[in-house]
PDB file of C-alpha atoms in Angstrom:
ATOM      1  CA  UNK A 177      14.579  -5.576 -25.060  1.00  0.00           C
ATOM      2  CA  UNK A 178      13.282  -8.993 -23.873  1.00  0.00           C
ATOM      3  CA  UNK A 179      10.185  -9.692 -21.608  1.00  0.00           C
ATOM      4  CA  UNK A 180      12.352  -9.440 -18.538  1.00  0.00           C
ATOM      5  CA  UNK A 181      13.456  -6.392 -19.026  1.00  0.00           C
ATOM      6  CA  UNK A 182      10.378  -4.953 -20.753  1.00  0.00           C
ATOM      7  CA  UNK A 183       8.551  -6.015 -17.163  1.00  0.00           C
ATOM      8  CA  UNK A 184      11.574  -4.737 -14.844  1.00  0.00           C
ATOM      9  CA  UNK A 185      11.448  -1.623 -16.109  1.00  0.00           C
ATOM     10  CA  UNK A 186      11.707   0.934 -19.305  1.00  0.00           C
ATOM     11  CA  UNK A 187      14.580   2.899 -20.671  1.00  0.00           C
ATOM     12  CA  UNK A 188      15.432   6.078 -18.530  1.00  0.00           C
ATOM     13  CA  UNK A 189      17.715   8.918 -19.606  1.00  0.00           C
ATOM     14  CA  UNK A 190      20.998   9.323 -19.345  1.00  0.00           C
ATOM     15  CA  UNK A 191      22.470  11.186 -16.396  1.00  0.00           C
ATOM     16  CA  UNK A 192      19.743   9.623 -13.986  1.00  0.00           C
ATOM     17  CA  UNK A 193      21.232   7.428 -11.438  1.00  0.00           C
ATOM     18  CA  UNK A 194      19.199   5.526  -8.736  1.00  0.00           C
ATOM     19  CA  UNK A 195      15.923   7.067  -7.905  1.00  0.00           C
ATOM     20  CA  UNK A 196      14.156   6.699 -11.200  1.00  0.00           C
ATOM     21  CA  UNK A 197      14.934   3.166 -10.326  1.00  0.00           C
ATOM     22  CA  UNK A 198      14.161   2.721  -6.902  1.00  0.00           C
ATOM     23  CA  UNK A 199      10.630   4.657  -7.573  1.00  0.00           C
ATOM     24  CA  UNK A 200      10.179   2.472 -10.972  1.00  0.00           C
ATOM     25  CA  UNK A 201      11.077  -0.489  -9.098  1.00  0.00           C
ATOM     26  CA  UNK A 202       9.296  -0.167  -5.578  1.00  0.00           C
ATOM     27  CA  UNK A 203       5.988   0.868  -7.760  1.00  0.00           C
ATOM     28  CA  UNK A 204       6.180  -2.371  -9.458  1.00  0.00           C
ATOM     29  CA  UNK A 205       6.258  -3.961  -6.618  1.00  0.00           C
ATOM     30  CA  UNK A 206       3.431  -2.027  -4.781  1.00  0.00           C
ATOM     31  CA  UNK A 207       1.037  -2.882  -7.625  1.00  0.00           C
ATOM     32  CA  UNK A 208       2.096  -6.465  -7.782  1.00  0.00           C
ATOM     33  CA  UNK A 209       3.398  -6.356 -10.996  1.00  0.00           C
ATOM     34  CA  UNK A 210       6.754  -7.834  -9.431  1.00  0.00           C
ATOM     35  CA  UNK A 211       5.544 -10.240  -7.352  1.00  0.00           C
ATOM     36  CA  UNK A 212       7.195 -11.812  -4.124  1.00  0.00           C
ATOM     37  CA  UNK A 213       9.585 -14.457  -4.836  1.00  0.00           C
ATOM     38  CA  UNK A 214      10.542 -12.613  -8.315  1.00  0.00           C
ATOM     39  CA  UNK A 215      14.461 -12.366  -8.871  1.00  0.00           C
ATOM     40  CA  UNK A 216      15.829  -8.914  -9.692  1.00  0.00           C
ATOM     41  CA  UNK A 217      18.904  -9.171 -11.767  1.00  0.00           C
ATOM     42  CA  UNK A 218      21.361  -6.401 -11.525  1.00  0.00           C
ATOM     43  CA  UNK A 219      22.705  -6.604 -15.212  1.00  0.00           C
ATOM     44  CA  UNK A 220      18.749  -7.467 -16.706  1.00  0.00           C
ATOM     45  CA  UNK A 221      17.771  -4.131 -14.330  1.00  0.00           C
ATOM     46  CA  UNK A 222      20.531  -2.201 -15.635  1.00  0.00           C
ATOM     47  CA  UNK A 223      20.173  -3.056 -19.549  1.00  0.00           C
ATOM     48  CA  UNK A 224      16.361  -2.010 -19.234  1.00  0.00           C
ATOM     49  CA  UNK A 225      16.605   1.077 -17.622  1.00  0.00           C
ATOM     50  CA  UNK A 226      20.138   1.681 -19.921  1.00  0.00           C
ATOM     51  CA  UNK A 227      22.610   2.708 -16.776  1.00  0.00           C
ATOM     52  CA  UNK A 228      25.090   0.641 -15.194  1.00  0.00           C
ATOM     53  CA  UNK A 229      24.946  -1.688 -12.099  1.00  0.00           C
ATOM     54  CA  UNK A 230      25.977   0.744  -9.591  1.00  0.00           C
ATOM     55  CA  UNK A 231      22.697   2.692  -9.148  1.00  0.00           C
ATOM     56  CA  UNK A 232      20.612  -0.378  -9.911  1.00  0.00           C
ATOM     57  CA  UNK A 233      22.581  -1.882  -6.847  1.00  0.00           C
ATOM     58  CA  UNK A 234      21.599   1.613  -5.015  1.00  0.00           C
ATOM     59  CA  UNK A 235      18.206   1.034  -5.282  1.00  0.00           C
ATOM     60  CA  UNK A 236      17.887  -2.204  -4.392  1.00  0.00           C
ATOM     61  CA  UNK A 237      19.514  -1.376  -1.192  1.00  0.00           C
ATOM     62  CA  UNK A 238      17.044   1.374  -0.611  1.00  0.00           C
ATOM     63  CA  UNK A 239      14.417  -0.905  -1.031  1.00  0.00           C
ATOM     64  CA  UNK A 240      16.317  -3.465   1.041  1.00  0.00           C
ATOM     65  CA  UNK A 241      15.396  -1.085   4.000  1.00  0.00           C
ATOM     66  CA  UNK A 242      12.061  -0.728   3.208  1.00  0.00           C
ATOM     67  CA  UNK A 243      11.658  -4.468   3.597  1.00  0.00           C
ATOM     68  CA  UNK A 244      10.571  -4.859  -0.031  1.00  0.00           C
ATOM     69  CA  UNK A 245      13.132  -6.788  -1.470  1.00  0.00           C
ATOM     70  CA  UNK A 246      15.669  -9.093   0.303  1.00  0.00           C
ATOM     71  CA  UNK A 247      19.137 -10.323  -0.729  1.00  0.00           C
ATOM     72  CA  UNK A 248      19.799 -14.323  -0.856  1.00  0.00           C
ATOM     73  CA  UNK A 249      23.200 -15.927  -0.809  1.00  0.00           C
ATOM     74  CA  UNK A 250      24.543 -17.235  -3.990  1.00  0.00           C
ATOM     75  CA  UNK A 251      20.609 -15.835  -5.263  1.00  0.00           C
ATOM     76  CA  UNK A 252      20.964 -12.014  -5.442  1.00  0.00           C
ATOM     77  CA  UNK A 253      17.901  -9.578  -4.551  1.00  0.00           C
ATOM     78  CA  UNK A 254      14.508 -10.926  -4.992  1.00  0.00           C
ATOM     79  CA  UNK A 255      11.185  -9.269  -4.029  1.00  0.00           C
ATOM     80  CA  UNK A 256      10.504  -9.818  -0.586  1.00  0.00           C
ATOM     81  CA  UNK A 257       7.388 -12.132  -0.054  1.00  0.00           C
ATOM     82  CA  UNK A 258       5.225 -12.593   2.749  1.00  0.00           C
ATOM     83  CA  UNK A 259       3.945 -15.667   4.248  1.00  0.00           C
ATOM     84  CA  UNK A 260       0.077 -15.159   4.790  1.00  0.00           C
ATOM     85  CA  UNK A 261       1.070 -15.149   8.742  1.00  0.00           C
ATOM     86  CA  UNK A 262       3.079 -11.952   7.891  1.00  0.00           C
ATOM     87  CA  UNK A 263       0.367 -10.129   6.404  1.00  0.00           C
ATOM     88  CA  UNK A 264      -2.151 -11.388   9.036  1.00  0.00           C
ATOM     89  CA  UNK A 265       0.199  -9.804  12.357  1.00  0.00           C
ATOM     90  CA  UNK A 266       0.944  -6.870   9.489  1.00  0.00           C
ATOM     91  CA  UNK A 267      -2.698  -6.105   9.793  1.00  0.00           C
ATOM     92  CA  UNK A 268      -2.995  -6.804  13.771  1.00  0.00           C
ATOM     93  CA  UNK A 269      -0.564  -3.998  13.607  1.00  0.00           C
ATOM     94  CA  UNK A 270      -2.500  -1.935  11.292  1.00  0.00           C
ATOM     95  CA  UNK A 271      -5.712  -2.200  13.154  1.00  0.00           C
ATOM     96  CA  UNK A 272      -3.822  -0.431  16.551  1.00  0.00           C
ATOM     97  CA  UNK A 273      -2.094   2.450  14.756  1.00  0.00           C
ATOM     98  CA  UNK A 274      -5.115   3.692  12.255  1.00  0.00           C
ATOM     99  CA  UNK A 275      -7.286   2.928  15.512  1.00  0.00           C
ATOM    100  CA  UNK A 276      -5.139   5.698  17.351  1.00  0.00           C
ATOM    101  CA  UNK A 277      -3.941   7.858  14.223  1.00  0.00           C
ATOM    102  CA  UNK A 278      -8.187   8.420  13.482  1.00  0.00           C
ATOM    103  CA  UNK A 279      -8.525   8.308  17.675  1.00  0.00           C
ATOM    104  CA  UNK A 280      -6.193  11.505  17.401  1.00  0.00           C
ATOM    105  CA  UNK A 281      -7.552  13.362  14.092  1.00  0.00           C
ATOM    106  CA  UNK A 282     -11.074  13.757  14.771  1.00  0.00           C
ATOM    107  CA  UNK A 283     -10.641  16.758  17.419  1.00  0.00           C
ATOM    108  CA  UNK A 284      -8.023  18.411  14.924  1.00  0.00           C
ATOM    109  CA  UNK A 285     -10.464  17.707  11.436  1.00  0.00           C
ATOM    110  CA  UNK A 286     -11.771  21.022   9.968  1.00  0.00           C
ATOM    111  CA  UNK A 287     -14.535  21.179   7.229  1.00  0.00           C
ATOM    112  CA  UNK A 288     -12.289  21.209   4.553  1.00  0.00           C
ATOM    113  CA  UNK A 289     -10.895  17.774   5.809  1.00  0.00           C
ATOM    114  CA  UNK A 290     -14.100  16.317   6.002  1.00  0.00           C
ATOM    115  CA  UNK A 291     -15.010  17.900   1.957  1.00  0.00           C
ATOM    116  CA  UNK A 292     -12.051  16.459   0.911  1.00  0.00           C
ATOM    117  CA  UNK A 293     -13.226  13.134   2.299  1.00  0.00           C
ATOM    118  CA  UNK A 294     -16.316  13.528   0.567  1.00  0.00           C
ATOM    119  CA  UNK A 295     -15.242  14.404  -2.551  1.00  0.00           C
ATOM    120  CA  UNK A 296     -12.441  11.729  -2.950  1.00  0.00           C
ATOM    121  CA  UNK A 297     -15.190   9.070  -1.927  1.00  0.00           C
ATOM    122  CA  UNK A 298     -18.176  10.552  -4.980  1.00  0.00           C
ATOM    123  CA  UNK A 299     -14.815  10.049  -6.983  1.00  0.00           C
ATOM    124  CA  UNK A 300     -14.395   6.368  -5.605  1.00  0.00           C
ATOM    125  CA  UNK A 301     -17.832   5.365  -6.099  1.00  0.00           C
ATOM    126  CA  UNK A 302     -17.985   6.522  -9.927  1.00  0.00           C
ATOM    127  CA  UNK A 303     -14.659   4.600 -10.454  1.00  0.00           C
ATOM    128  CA  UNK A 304     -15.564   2.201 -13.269  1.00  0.00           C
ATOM    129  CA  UNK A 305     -11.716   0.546 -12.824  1.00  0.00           C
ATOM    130  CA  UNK A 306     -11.396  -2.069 -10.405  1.00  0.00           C
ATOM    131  CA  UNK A 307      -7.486  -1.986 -10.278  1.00  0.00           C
ATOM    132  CA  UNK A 308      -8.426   1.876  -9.246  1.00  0.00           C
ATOM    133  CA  UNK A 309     -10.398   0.764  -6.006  1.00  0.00           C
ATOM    134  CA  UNK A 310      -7.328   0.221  -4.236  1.00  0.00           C
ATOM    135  CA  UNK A 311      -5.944   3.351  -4.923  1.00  0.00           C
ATOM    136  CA  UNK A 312      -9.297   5.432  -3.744  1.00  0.00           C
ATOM    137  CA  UNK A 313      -9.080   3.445  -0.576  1.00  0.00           C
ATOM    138  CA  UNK A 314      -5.924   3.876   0.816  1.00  0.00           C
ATOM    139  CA  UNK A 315      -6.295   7.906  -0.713  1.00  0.00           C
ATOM    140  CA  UNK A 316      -9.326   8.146   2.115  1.00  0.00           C
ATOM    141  CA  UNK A 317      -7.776   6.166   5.039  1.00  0.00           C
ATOM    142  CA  UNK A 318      -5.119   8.424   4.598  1.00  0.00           C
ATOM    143  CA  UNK A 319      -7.050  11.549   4.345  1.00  0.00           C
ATOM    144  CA  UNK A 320      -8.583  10.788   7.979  1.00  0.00           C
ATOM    145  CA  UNK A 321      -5.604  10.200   9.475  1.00  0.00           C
ATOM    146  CA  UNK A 322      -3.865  13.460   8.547  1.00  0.00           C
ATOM    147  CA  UNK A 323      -4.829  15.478  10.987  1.00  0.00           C
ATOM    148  CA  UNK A 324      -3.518  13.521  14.131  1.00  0.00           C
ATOM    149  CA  UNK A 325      -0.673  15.826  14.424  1.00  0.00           C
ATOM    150  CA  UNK A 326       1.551  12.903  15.116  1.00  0.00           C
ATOM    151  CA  UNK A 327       3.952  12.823  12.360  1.00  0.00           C
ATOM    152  CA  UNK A 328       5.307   9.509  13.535  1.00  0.00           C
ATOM    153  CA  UNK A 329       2.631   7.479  13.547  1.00  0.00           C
ATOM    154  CA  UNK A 330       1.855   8.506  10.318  1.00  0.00           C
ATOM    155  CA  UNK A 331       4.898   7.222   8.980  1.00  0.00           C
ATOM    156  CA  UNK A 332       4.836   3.872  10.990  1.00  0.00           C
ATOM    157  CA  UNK A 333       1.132   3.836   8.894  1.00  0.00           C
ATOM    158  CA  UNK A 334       2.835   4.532   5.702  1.00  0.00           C
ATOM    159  CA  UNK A 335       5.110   1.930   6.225  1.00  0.00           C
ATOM    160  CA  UNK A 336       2.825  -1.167   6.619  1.00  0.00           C
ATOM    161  CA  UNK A 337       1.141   0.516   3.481  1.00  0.00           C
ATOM    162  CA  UNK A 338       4.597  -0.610   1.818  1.00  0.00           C
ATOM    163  CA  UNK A 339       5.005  -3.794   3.167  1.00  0.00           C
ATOM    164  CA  UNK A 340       1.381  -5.140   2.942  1.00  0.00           C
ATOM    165  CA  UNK A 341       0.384  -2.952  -0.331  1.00  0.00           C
ATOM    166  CA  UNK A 342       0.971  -5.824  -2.617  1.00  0.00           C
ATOM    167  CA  UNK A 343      -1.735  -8.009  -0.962  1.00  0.00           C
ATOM    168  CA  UNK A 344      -4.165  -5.445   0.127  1.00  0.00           C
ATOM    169  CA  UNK A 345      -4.300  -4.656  -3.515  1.00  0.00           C
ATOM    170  CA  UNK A 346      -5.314  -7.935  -4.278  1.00  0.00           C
ATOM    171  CA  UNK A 347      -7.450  -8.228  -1.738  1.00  0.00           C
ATOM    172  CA  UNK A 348      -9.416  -4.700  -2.525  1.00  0.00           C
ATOM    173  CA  UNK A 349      -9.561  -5.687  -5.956  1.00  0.00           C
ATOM    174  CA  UNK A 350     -10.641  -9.201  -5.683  1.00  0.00           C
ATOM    175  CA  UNK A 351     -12.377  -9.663  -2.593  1.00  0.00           C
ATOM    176  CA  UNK A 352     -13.738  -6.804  -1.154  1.00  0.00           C
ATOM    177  CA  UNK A 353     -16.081  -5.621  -3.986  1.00  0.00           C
ATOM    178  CA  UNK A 354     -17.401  -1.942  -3.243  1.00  0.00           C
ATOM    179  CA  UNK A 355     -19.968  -2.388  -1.615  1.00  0.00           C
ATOM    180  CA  UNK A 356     -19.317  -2.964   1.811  1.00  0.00           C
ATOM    181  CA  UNK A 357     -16.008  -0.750   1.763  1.00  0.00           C
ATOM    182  CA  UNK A 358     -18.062   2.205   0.779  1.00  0.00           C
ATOM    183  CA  UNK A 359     -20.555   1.925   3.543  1.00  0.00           C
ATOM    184  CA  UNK A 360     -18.386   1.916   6.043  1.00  0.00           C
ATOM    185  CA  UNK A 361     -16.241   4.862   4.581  1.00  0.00           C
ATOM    186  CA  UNK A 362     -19.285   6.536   4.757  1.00  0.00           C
ATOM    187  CA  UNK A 363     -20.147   5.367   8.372  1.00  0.00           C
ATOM    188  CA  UNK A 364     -16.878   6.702   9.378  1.00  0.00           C
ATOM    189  CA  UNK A 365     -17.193  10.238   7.888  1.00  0.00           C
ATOM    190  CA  UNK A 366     -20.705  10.671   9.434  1.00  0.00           C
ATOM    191  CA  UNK A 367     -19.061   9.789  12.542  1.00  0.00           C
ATOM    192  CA  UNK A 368     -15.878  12.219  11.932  1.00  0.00           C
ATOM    193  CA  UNK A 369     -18.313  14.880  10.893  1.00  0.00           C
ATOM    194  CA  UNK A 370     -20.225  14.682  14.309  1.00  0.00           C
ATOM    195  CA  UNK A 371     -16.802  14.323  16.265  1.00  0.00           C
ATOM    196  CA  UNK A 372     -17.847  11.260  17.702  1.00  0.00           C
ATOM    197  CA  UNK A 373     -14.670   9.191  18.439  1.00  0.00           C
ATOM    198  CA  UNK A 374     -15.975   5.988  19.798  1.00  0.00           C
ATOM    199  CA  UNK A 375     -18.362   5.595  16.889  1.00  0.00           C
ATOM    200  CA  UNK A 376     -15.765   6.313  13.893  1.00  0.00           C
ATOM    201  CA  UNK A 377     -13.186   4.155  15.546  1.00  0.00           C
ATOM    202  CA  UNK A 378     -15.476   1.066  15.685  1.00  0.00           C
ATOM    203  CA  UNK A 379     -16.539   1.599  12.782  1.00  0.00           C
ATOM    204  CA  UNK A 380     -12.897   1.658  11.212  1.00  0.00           C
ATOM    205  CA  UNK A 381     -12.047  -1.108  13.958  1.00  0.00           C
ATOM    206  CA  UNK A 382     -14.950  -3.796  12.409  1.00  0.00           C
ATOM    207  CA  UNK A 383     -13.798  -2.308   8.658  1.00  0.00           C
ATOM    208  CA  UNK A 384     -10.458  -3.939   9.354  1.00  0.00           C
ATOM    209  CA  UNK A 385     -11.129  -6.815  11.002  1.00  0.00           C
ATOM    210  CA  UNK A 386     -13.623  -7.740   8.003  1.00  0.00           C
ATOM    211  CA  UNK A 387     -10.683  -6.896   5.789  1.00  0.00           C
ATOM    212  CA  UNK A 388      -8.435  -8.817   7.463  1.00  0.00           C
ATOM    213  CA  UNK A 389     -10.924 -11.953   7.610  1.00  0.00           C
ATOM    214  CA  UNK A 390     -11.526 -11.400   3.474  1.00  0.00           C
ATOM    215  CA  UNK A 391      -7.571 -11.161   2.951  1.00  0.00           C
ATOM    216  CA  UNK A 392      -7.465 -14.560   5.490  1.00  0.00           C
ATOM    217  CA  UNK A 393      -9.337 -15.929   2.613  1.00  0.00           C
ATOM    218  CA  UNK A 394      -7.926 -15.155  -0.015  1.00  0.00           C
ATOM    219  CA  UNK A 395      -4.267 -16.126   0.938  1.00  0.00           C
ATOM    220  CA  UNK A 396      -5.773 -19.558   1.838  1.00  0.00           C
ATOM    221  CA  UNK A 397      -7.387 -20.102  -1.744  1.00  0.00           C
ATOM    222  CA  UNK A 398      -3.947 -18.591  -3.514  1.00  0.00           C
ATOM    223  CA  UNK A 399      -2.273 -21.627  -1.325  1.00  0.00           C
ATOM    224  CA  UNK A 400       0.207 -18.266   0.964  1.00  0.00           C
TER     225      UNK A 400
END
């Protein structure tokens, strides 16, 4: 196997057709390990995950919808990249709906919401990994939002998570620090645990805004 294939993906077993693909591929490409711009080649794709074309073509489709990965003419599928005023109106976007999803969850959180909360963020803040910050982060946003009983904002949510995941990685990782993050996770749990709204949702209003301000400048030193 050469270093293409070895980074597209690793053998799978025989019978599987496209979702060990798609979920191989599109976790890839959350992480950043497939980075926007990158070409996906059907054959190199196929020879690396050792099935034919037909479900590699499957699951870039799937993906396709997601708005992960876009097909060129005459160029194939490549991972979709974002231009840094993408991500910027992405998080705009972000900062209305988890706004309203938290707006909606506080009256519905019980005290085993709010212990799972805790627990996930003593678990955060003993994480010696940086590339594991990321992942603690979006776990707690998420856990907050559960409870708004509004199963279709949470999806909308969970799909910016796809589209912007890439760079908010980068931007957790590389930018953030832990610091800061953690105090206002914090902030926001106090203010979830005493049911008061208006406090928790500024608080998670200013925590994206500074987020979105640190990811500003990042994209501007990468040159997005």
């Amino acid at each position: 196997m050469n270093s293409a294939q070895e980074e597209l993906g690793t053998p799978i077993k025989a019978g599987s057709a496209a979702d060990p693909i798609y979920r191989d591929l599109k976790s890839k490409i959350m992480k950043g390990t497939l980075e926007g711009g990158l070409p996906l080649r059907q054959d190199e794709i196929a020879a690396a995950h050792g099935v034919s074309k037909i479900p590699v073509r499957e699951a870039l489709r799937r993906l396709e919808i997601e708005g992960l990965v876009e097909f060129r003419p005459q160029r194939g599928a490549i991972v979709r990249k974002l231009s840094a005023e993408d991500v910027l109106q992405f998080i705009d976007i972000r900062l209305a709906l988890e706004c309203r999803a938290l707006e909606l969850a506080i009256p519905n959180m019980i005290e085993r919401d709010l212990e799972r909360a805790r627990s996930l963020l003593d678990e955060y803040a003993a994480e010696t990994a940086i590339e594991r910050w990321s992942d603690f982060n979006l776990q707690f946003h998420r856990l907050l939002y559960e409870p708004c009983g509004n199963k279709h904002l949470l999806a909308m949510i969970s799909d910016l998570e796809q589209r912007i995941g890439p760079y908010m990685r980068l931007q957790v990782t590389e930018a953030s620090g832990l610091d800061r993050p953690m105090r206002e996770h914090h902030e926001m749990l106090e203010a979830c645990a005493r049911e008061d709204i208006e406090r928790a949702v500024s608080t998670l209003r200013k925590h994206i805004q500074t987020t979105q301000k640190e990811v500003a400048a990042y994209l501007r030193r990468r040159g997005a």
